[in-house]
């Protein structure tokens, strides 16, 4: 790896209380712990997924400790990884309070073009697609992954509920009757720490996964790529260009798109038998750039590095008090930008559930839905990204033949373009298998819980910013939205008064019954009823992760809330 590189911040190691407390009780092998202290939540790994989880804790005021073996963001020696961040991620980042910085630093792009040789065989304009239509956030932003991690760290440091511990490598894990004990290695010595719950966000090579004997089905890709991050004197157009067959790269694939700081990310598909070090040498990169942009290409090389990938999904995303998130739980090829985006969705799905259980609002079955929902999301993402990987790197003569036929068709016929697969962009997951999905809730309630488990968009609002801001201001509550005052009045008034886990709204209305507030779309935006798919005579319940909990008749709202757990009961608000 070479290039002028990025300058990443480093964070100071501070001696943790466990080691600072002289005379604390000794553990079995001489490493001290603070006898009796059990932290509510420990997060192992401060990458994209772990930091998103930690930031969510900071925003919600949940006490947590983060242990990371490194003292910087990004992955040391591999600074260029994630680049595309999808609408759902941006919506979550908005709730976490870092979206504006991402938007200011990042690049918004809408047009993508795919070429085979000189021919355009596929193109899209995200601005015209449905994913873009209702949300406060754009369809995508391109930004270096480490910037998002950096902003999350800054945001976490604004709170005093999350203790970020750098240079703290977790070397052991022991399940206790209630909770977990971790062994931690630091520059100041080793210690043990206990947590009621642990999130393993330690990446694809998670040591905890192995220590706990958790299985994962891995498939190692044979495809080899080399990234060149480059700053050009003459800027190409801000569009995403992909070549399935690039004449300037021995008819292999090439990606070209812009990130923050005016840096272009170029990914070149390499010969599967290439020497990763040789293809990353500056003089070899220079040759590739001349082939692509011409002899007089004028550039500064920011970073170069090779990569390969594997795909895997753990058999369970939960082992008792331990939850697996991000690349630890699932790995996939980068095509479609589904890795980091889905790790952030993991955090978004899990943290509110942990908060509910900590508050006594939900029970263990709520935590189990983390496994069923996010595993479904991961399996879908792996399926989608594997298809792309096989299209880009066919493994059998039949796959090669199908790809050639698809490219030939796309050259001449618009319908053939849908067969071109250089990546299907990350989307918010749909949950169909969980106990909180439509089929399960409909069975339990005896009425159709329309749409339960489907994602909603972050609709801009007249008074409260947008839906994510309302979710944040309502401290983890479910949002109950009635299409009109008449429907709202049919919800049991005692439920509206007593249920601590819900906030009550009437959409697009001038008036609301007692206990309900008005929620209206921002001027110029589509009415809330349309944006949220409200149904006359039914009430929509929105989960804290901006998924639908179902659209049910007013008299079934209480029963629907009960499906999330017994709740604290009247007068037990936190
Ligand atoms: C070339 C490439 C392009 C990509 N493009 C995109 C993209 O455009 N969009 C996208 O969404 N995703 C993309 N991805 C995927 C994305 O980079 C990963 O999915 C993401 O980094 C996973 O985050 P994570 O937090 O799960 O793991 P990691 O980022 O790997 O973080 C793991 C953390 O755990 C720490 N750790 C490890 N072991 C221990 C231990 N024993 N004790 C304490 N700490 C430990 C590490 O220091 C690290 O900070 C791309 C990946 C690659 C390789």
Coordinates of C-alpha atoms and ligand atoms in Angstrom, one line a residue, residues 44-51 67-70 72 74-75 80-85 89 145 149 166 168-171 201-208 211 227 257 265 267 307-309 325-328 330 332-334 336-343 426, ligand 1:
X44 CA -16.4 -4.6 21.5
X45 CA -15.0 -2.9 18.4
X46 CA -15.1 0.8 17.4
X47 CA -15.5 0.4 13.6
X48 CA -18.6 1.7 11.7
X49 CA -21.1 -0.7 13.4
X50 CA -19.7 -0.4 16.9
X51 CA -19.5 3.3 16.8
X67 CA -13.4 -1.4 23.8
X68 CA -11.3 -1.0 20.6
X69 CA -7.8 -2.5 20.1
X70 CA -6.7 0.4 18.0
X72 CA -7.8 5.6 15.5
X74 CA -10.6 3.5 9.9
X75 CA -8.6 0.4 9.6
X80 CA -10.1 3.4 1.9
X81 CA -13.0 1.0 2.4
X82 CA -16.6 2.1 2.4
X83 CA -17.6 5.0 0.2
X84 CA -21.3 4.9 -0.6
X85 CA -23.8 5.6 2.1
X89 CA -28.0 5.1 6.7
X145 CA -15.8 5.6 5.7
X149 CA -16.4 7.0 12.0
X166 CA -8.8 2.8 22.9
X168 CA -8.1 -2.1 24.6
X169 CA -8.0 -5.5 23.0
X170 CA -10.5 -8.1 24.1
X171 CA -8.7 -11.4 24.5
X201 CA -18.7 -5.4 16.6
X202 CA -15.1 -6.6 16.1
X203 CA -15.3 -7.1 12.4
X204 CA -15.0 -10.0 10.0
X205 CA -12.3 -11.8 12.0
X206 CA -14.2 -11.5 15.3
X207 CA -12.2 -13.3 18.0
X208 CA -15.3 -13.5 20.3
X211 CA -14.4 -18.1 21.4
X227 CA -8.2 0.6 -5.2
X257 CA -16.6 7.8 -8.4
X265 CA -12.0 6.4 -5.9
X267 CA -11.4 0.3 -8.2
X307 CA -8.7 -6.1 -1.6
X308 CA -10.5 -9.3 -1.9
X309 CA -13.7 -10.3 -0.1
X325 CA -23.4 -6.8 14.6
X326 CA -21.7 -5.5 11.4
X327 CA -19.1 -7.5 9.5
X328 CA -18.7 -9.9 12.5
X330 CA -22.3 -10.8 8.1
X332 CA -20.4 -9.6 1.7
X333 CA -18.7 -8.3 -1.4
X334 CA -18.7 -4.5 -1.6
X336 CA -24.0 -2.4 -3.8
X337 CA -22.5 -0.9 -0.7
X338 CA -24.4 -3.2 1.6
X339 CA -21.7 -4.0 4.2
X340 CA -21.3 -0.9 6.3
X341 CA -24.8 0.4 5.5
X342 CA -26.3 -2.8 6.9
X343 CA -23.9 -2.7 10.0
X426 CA -28.2 -0.9 -0.3
Ligands
LIG1 C1 -13.1 -2.1 -0.8 C2 -14.3 -2.0 0.1 C3 -15.3 -1.2 -0.2 C4 -16.4 -1.1 0.6 N1 -17.4 -0.2 0.2 C5 -18.5 0.0 1.0 C6 -19.4 1.0 0.8 O1 -19.3 1.7 -0.2 N2 -20.5 1.1 1.6 C7 -20.6 0.3 2.7 O2 -21.6 0.4 3.4 N3 -19.7 -0.6 3.0 C8 -18.6 -0.8 2.2 N4 -17.7 -1.7 2.5 C9 -17.9 -2.6 3.7 C10 -17.5 -1.8 5.0 O3 -16.2 -1.3 4.9 C11 -17.6 -2.8 6.2 O4 -18.8 -3.4 6.1 C12 -17.5 -2.1 7.5 O5 -16.2 -1.6 7.8 C13 -17.8 -3.0 8.7 O6 -17.8 -2.3 9.9 P1 -17.6 -3.1 11.3 O7 -17.7 -2.0 12.3 O8 -18.6 -4.2 11.3 O9 -16.2 -3.7 11.2 P2 -14.8 -3.0 11.2 O10 -14.9 -1.7 10.4 O11 -13.8 -4.0 10.6 O12 -14.4 -2.7 12.7 C14 -14.0 -3.6 13.6 C15 -13.4 -2.9 14.8 O13 -13.1 -3.9 15.8 C16 -11.9 -3.6 16.4 N5 -11.4 -4.9 16.9 C17 -11.1 -6.1 16.3 N6 -10.8 -7.0 17.1 C18 -10.8 -6.5 18.4 C19 -10.6 -7.0 19.7 N7 -10.2 -8.2 19.9 N8 -10.8 -6.2 20.7 C20 -11.2 -4.9 20.5 N9 -11.4 -4.4 19.3 C21 -11.2 -5.1 18.2 C22 -11.0 -3.1 15.2 O14 -10.0 -2.3 15.7 C23 -12.1 -2.3 14.4 O15 -12.1 -0.9 14.9 C24 -16.5 -1.9 1.8 C25 -15.5 -2.7 2.1 C26 -14.4 -2.8 1.3 C27 -13.3 -3.7 1.7

